[in-house]
Short mmCIF file of C-alpha atoms and ligand atoms in Angstrom, two decimals:
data_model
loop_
_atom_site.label_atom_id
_atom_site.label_comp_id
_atom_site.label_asym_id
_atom_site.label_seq_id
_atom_site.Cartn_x
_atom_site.Cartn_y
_atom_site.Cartn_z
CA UNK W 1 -1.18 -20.68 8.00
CA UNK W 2 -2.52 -17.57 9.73
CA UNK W 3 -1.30 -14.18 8.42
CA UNK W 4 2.03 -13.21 9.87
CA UNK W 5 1.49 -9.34 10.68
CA UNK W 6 -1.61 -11.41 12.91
CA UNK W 7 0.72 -13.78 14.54
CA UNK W 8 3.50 -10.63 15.46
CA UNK W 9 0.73 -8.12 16.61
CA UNK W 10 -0.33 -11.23 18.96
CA UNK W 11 3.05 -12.06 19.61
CA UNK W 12 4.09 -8.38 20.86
CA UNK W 13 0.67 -7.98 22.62
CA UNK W 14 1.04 -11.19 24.32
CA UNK W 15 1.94 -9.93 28.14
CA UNK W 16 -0.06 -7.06 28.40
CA UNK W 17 -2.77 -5.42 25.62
CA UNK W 18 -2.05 -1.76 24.48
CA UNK W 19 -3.68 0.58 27.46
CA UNK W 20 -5.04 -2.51 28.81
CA UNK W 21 -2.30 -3.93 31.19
CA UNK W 22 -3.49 -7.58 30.94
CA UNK W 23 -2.78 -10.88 28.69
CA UNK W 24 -5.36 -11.50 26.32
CA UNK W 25 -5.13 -15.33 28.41
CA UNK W 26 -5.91 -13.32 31.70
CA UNK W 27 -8.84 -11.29 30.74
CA UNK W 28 -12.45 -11.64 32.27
CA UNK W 29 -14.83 -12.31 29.26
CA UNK W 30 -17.35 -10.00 30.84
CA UNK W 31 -14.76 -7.23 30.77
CA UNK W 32 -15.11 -4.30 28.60
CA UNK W 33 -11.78 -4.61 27.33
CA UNK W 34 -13.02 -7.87 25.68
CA UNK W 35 -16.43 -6.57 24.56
CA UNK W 36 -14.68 -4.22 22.78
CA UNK W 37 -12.85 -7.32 21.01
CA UNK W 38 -15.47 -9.22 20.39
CA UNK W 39 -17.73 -6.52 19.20
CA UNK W 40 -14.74 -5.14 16.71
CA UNK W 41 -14.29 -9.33 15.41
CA UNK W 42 -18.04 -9.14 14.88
CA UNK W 43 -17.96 -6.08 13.27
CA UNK W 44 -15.35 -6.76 11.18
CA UNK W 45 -16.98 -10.10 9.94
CA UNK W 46 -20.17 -8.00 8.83
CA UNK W 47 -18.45 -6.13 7.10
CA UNK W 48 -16.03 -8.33 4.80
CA UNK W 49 -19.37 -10.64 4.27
CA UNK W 50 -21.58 -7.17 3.67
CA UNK W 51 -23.90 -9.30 6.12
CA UNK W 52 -27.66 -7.78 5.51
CA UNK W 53 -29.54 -7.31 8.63
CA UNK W 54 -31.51 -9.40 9.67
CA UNK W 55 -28.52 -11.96 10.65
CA UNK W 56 -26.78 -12.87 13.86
CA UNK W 57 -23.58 -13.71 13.85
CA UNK W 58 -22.25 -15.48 16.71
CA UNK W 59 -18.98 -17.62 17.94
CA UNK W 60 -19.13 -21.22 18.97
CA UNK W 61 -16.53 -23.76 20.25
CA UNK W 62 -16.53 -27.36 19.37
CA UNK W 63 -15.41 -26.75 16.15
CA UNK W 64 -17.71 -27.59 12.85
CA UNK W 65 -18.60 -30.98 13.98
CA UNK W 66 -20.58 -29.83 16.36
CA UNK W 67 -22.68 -27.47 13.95
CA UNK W 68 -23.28 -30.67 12.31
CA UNK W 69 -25.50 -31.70 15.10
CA UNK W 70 -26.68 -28.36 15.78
CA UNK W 71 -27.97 -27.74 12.65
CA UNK W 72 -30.08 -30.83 12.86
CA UNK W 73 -30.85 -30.53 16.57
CA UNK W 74 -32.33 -27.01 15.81
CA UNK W 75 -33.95 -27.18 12.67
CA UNK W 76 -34.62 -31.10 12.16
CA UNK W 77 -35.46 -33.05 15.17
CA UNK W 78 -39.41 -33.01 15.77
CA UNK W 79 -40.12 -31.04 12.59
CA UNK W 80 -41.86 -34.54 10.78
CA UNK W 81 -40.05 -32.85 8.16
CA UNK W 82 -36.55 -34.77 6.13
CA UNK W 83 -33.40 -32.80 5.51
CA UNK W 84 -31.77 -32.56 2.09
CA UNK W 85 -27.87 -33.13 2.26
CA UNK W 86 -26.13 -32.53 -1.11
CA UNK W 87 -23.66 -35.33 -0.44
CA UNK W 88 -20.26 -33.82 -1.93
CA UNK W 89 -17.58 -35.11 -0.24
CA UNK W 90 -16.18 -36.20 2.68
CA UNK W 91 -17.59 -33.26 4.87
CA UNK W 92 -20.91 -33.22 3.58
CA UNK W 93 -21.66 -36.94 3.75
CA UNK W 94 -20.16 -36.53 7.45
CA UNK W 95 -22.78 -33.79 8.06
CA UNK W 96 -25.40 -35.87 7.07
CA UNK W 97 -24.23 -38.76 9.19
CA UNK W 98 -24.20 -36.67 12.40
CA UNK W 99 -27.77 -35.10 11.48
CA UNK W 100 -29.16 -38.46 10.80
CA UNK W 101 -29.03 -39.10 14.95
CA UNK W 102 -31.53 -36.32 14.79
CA UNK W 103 -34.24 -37.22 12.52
CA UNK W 104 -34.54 -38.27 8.87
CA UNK W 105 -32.27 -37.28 6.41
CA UNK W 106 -32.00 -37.51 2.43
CA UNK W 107 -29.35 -37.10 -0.64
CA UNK W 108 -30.24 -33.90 -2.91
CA UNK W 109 -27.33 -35.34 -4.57
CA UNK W 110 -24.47 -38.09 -4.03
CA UNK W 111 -21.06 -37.50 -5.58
CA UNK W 112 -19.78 -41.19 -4.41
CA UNK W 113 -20.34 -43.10 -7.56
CA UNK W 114 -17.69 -39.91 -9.44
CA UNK W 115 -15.25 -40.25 -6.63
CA UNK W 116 -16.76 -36.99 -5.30
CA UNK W 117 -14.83 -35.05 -8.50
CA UNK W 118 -17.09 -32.15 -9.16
CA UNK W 119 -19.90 -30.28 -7.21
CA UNK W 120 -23.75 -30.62 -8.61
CA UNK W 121 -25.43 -28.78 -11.27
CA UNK W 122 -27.99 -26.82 -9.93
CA UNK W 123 -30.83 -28.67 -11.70
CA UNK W 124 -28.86 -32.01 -10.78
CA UNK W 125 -29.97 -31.59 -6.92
CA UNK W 126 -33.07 -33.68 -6.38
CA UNK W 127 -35.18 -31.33 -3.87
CA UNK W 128 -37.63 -32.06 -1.52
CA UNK W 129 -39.62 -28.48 -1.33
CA UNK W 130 -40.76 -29.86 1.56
CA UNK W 131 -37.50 -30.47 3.36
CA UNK W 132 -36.84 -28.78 7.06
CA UNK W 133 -33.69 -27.80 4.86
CA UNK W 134 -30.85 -28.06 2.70
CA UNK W 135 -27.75 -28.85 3.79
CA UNK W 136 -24.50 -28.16 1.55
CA UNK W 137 -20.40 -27.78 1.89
CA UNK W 138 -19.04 -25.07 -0.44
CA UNK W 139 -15.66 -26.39 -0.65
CA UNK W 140 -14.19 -30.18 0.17
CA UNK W 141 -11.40 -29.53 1.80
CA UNK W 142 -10.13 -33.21 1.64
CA UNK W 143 -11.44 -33.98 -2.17
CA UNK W 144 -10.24 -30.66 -3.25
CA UNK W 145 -13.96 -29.09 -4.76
CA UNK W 146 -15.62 -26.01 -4.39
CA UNK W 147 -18.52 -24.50 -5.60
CA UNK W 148 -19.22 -21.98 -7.89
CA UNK W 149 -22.53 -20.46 -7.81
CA UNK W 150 -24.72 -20.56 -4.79
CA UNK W 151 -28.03 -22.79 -5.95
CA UNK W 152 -31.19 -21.03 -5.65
CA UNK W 153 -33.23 -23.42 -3.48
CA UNK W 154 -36.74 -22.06 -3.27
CA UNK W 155 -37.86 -21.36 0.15
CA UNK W 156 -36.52 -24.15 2.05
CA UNK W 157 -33.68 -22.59 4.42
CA UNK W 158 -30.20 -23.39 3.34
CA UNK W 159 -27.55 -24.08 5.27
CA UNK W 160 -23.71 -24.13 4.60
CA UNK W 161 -21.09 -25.60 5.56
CA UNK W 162 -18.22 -22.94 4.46
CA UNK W 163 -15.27 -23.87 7.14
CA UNK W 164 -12.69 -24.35 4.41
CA UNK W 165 -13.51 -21.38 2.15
CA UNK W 166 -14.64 -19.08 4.48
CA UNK W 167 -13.41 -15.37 3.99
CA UNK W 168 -11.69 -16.39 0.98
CA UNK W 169 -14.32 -14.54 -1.53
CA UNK W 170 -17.47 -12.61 -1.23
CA UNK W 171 -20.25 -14.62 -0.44
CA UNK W 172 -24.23 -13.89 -0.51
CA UNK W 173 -24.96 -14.12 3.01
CA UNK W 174 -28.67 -13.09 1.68
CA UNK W 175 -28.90 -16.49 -0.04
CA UNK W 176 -28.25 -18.59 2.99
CA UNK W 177 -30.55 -19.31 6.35
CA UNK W 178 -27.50 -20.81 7.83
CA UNK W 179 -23.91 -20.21 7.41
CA UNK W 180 -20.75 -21.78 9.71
CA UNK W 181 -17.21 -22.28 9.52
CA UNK W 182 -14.76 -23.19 11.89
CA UNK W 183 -11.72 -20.66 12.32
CA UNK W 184 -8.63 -22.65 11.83
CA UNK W 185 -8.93 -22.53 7.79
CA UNK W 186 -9.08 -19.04 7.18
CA UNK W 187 -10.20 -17.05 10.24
CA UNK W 188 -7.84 -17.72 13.12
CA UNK W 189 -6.65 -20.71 15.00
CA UNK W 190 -8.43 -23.59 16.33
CA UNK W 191 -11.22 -23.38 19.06
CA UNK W 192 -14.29 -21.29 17.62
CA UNK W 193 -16.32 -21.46 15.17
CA UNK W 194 -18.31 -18.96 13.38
CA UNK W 195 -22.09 -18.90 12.86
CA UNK W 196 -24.23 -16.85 10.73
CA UNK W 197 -27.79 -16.77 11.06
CA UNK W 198 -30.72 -15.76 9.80
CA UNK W 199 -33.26 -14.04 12.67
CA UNK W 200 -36.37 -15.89 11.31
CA UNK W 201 -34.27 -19.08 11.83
CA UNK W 202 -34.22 -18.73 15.25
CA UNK W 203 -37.88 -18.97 16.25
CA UNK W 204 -37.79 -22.25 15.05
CA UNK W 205 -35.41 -23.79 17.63
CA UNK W 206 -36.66 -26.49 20.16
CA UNK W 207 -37.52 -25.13 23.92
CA UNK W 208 -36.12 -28.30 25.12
CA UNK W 209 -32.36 -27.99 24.16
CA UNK W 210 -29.39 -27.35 26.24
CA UNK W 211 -28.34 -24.00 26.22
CA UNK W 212 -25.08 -24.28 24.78
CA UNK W 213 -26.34 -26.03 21.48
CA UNK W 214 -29.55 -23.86 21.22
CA UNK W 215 -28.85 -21.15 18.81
CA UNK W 216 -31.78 -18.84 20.14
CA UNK W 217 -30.37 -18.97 23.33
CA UNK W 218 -26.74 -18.80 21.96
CA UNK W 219 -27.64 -15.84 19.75
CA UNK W 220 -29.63 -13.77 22.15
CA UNK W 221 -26.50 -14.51 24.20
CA UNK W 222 -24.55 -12.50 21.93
CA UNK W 223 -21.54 -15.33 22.38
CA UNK W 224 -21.36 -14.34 26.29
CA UNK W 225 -23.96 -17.01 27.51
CA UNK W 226 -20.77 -18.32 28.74
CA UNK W 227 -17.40 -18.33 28.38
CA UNK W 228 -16.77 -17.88 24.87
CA UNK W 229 -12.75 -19.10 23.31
CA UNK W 230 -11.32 -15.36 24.13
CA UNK W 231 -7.38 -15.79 22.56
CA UNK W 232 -9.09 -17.44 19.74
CA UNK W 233 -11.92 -14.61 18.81
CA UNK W 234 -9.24 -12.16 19.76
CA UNK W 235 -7.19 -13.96 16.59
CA UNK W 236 -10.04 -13.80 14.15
CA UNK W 237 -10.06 -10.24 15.36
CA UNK W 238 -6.36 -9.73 14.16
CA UNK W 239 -7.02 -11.77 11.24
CA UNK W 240 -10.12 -9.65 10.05
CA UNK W 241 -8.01 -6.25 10.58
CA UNK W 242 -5.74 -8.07 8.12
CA UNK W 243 -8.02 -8.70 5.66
CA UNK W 244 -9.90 -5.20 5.71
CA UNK W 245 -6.29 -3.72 6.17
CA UNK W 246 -3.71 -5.08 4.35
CA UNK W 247 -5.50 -7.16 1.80
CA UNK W 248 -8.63 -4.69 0.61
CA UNK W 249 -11.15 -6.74 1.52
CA UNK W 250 -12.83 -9.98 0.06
CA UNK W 251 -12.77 -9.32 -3.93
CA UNK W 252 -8.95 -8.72 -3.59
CA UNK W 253 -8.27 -11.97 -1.41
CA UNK W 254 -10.35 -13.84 -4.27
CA UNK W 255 -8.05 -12.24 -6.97
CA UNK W 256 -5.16 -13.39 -4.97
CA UNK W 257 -6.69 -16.83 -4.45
CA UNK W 258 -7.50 -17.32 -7.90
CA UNK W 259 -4.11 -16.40 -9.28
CA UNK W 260 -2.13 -18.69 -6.56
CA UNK W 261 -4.58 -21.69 -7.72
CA UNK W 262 -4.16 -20.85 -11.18
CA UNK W 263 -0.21 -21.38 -10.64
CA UNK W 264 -0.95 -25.10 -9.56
CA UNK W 265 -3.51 -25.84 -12.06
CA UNK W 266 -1.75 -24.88 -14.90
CA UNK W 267 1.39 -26.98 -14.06
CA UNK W 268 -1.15 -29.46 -13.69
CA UNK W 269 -2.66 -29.56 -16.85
CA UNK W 270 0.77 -28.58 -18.40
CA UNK W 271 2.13 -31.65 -17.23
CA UNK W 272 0.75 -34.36 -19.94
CA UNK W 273 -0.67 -36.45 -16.99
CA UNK W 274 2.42 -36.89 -15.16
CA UNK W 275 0.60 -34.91 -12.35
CA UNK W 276 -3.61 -35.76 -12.32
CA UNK W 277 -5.94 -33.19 -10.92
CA UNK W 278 -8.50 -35.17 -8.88
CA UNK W 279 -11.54 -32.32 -9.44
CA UNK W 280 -13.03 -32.14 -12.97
CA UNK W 281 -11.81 -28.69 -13.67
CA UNK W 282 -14.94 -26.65 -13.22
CA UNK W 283 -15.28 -27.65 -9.73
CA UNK W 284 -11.91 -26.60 -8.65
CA UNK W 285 -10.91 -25.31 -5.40
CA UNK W 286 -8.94 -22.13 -4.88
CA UNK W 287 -8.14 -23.36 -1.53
CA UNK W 288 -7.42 -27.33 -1.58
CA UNK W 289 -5.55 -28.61 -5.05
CA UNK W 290 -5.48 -32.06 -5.01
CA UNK W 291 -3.39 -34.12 -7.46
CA UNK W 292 -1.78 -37.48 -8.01
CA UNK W 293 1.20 -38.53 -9.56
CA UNK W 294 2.17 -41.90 -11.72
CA UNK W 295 2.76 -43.83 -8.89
CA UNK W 296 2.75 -44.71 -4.72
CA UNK W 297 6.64 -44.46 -5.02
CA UNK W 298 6.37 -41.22 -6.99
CA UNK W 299 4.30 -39.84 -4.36
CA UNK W 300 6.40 -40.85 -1.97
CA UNK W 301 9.82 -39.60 -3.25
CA UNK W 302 7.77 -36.49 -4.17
CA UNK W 303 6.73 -35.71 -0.60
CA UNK W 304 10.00 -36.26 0.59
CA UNK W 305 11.56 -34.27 -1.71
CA UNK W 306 9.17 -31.47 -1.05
CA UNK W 307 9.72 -31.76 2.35
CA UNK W 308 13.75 -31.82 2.16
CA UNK W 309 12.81 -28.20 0.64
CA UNK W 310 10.51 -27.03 3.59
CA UNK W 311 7.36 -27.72 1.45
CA UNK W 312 5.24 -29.34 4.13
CA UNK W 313 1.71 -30.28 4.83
CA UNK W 314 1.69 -31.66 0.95
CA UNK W 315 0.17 -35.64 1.86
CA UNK W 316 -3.73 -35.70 0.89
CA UNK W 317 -5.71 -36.54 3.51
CA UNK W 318 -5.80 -40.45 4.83
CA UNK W 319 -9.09 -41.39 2.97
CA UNK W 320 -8.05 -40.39 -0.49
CA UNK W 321 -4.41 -40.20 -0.24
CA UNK W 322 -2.48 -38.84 -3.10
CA UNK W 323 -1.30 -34.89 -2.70
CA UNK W 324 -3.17 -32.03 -1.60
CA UNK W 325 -1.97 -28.38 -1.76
CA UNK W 326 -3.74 -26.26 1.07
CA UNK W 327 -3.55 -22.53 0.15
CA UNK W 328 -5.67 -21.07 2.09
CA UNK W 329 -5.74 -17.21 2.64
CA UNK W 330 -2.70 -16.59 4.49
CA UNK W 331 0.25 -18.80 2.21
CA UNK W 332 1.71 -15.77 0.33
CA UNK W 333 1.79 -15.60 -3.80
CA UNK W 334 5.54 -16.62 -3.21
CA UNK W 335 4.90 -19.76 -1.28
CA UNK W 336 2.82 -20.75 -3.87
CA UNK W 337 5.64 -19.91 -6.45
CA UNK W 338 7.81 -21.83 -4.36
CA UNK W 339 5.81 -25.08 -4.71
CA UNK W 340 5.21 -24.48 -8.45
CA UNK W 341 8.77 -24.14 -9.41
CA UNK W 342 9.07 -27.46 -7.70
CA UNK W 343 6.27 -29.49 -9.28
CA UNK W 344 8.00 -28.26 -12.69
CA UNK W 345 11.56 -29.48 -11.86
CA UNK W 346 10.17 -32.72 -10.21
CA UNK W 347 8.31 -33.32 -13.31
CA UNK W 348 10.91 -32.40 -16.01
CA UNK W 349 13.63 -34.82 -13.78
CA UNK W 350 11.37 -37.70 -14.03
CA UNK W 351 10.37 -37.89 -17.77
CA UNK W 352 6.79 -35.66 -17.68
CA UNK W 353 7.07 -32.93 -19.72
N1 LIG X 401 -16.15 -29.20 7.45
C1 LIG X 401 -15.11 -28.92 6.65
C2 LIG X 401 -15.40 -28.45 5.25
C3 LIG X 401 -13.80 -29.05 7.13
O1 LIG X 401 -12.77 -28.78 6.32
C4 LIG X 401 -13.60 -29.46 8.46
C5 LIG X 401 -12.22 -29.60 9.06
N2 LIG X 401 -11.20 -29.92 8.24
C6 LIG X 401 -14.70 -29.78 9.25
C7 LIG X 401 -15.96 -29.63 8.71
C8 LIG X 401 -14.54 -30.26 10.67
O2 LIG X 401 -14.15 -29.19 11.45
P1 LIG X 401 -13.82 -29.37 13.00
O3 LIG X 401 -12.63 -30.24 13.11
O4 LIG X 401 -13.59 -27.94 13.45
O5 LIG X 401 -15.01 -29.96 13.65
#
C-alpha cells in the first residue's frame, strides 16, 4: 500500500504541478523543477534516517536485485578478498547467489537447516575479519523475520539489504558501509531503489565498470548521470512528506508498526495452535507476519474467506506457502483491526479457541 494523502496529492497534481504547468510524466530530468524534487526526496530521506555525513545517498532503478550484483561488482570482484553473507532467508541466500558470479563468497551464518525461523545471534555469525564485507537482510520479507539489533562487525564494511523494512523505524545509518532498499515496500512504487553509502566506500570501486552499476560514478552523479525513474522519486518524495508530516517521523511509525504487529501476534499465540507463527518469536517482523493454519484446506477456505471480505494479498509467498500478512507502513491501524477481528471469528467457527 502507499499512503493515501500520497496517492491523492499525486492524483490532483497529475496534469500539471502547482506553479509548474507540466505532468510530473512530461518533465525534463535536468529541469529545475525536478532538482528541486529530487533534492527535497533526498533531503527528506536524511532526515527521517538522521543520515551522518559522510554518506551519499543516491536513487537507482533495477530494483534490489540489481544491488545484489552491485554490491559484489563494487566491493568484491578483484579484491582476493571472500564476502560474508549471513544467509537468512530467501533474500539473503539470493544475494549471495547473485554475488557469487562476482568472486568468492561465504555463510557468516545459514538459517536453512531452522527453516530460516529466527535471525542470528550476534556471536552466532562466523566472521571472516578479513572479508571484503558483510552482507545481511534486516527483514525476510517472504519468511516473515527481522532483526533486532544491528551486529557490531568490526571493521569489515557492512552492507544491508533493508528493502522490506526500510523507513519503518530508526535505523543507525552510522553502523552500516552500505545500505539499499527498493521503494515499492515502504518508500513509493516500483522502479527505484534507494542507496546509502558511505564516502570511504566509494574509492574502492573498480575503474573498469559500466557507469550505470559503478557507484562512484553513480554517486558523484548525484542520480542525474542519466535519466533517473522521475514519477517514481517524485512518489518517495510524497511519501517522505508523509512520514515527516503526518506521521512524526520514524519513532512514531515504529510505535505504530509495533502495535499493528502486536494485534496479529497475539491472536496468534492466543489461538492454542490453531494458527502457527512461522518466526520463533524474538525474530518477528513488524512488517511480514507469517502463519499457518491446521491444514491445506484450512488455508484455502481461509484465503477465500478473507478475500470474500476484501482482505487480499493474504497467500505466503510460492516457496513457503502458508499465509503472510504484509503491513507495511502505509495499511492503517484499522486495516489491521480488520484482519484481526477476522482471524478471531475464523478461528472460534472452526473449533480453535
Ligand atoms: N530483497 C528483499 C528483502 C525483498 O523483499 C525484495 C522484493 N520483495 C527484493 C530484495 C527484490 O527486490 P526487487 O524485486 O526490487 O529486485
Amino acid at each position: 500500500m502507499l499512503p493515501l494523502p500520497a496517492l491523492e496529492q499525486a492524483q490532483r497534481d497529475l496534469l500539471a504541478l502547482p506553479g509548474v504547468g507540466i505532468s510530473i510524466l512530461e518533465i525534463s530530468h535536468r529541469s529545475k523543477d525536478f532538482a528541486a524534487i529530487l533534492e527535497q526526496a533526498e533531503a527528506n530521506l536524511r532526515n527521517l534516517l538522521r543520515v551522518p555525513e559522510g554518506y551519499h545517498v543516491v536513487f537507482f532503478q533495477g530494483g534490489a536485485l540489481l544491488q545484489f550484483g552491485m554490491v559484489a561488482m563494487n566491493f568484491l570482484r578483484g579484491t582476493g578478498r571472500p564476502a560474508d553473507y549471513v544467509v537468512s532467508g530467501s533474500w539473503g541466500k539470493k544475494a549471495m547467489d547473485e554475488a557469487s558470479t562476482q568472486g568468492q563468497v561465504r555463510a557468516a551464518w545459514d538459517g536453512k537447516a531452522e527453516n530460516f525461523t529466527r535471525m542470528p545471534e550476534e556471536d552466532e555469525l562466523q566472521l571472516d575479519p578479513n572479508a571484503a564485507y558483510l552482507h545481511m537482510t534486516s527483514n525476510e520479507t517472504i519468511q516473515g523475520i527481522q532483526v533486532r539489533l544491528t551486529p557490531n562487525v568490526g571493521e569489515v564494511p557492512l552492507a544491508c539489504d533493508a528493502s522490506s523494512d526500510f523507513l519503518s523505524r530508526p535505523l543507525p545509518v552510522e553502523k552500516y558501509a552500505v545500505l539499499y532498499a527498493c521503494a515499492q515496500k515502504n518508500a513509493g512504487p516500483a522502479g527505484v531503489t534507494i542507496v546509502i553509502l558511505r564516502d570511504d566506500m566509494l574509492q574502492k570501486c573498480p575503474k573498469d565498470l559500466p557507469s550505470l552499476v559503478n557507484y562512484r560514478v553513480m554517486a558523484e552523479g548525484k542520480s542525474l548521470f542519466n535519466t533517473p525513474p522521475v514519477f517514481a522519486v517524485y512518489m518517495v518524495k510524497l511519501v517522505t512528506d508523509w512520514l515527516l508530516s503526518t506521521v512524526g517521523g520514524l519513532e512514531k511509525m515504529n510505535e505504530i508498526n509495533r502495535r499493528k504487529a502486536q494485534m496479529l501476534y497475539e491472536v496468534i499465540d492466543q489461538s492454542k495452535g490453531f494458527y502457527r507463527g512461522h518466526a520463533e518469536p524474538w525474530s518477528r517482523s513488524l512488517m511480514n507476519v507469517t502463519f499457518r493454519l491446521p491444514d491445506a484446506p484450512l488455508e484455502e477456505q481461509f484465503l477465500k474467506e478473507a478475500k470474500d471480505r476484501g482482505l487480499a494479498e493474504l497467500k505466503g509467498h510460492r516457496s513457503v506457502g502458508g499465509c503472510r500478512a504484509s503491513i507495511y507502513n502505509a495499511m492503517p491501524e484499522e486495516g489491521v483491526r480488520t484482519l484481526r477481528d477476522f482471524m478471531l471469528e475464523f478461528c472460534e467457527q472452526r473449533g480453535g479457541k
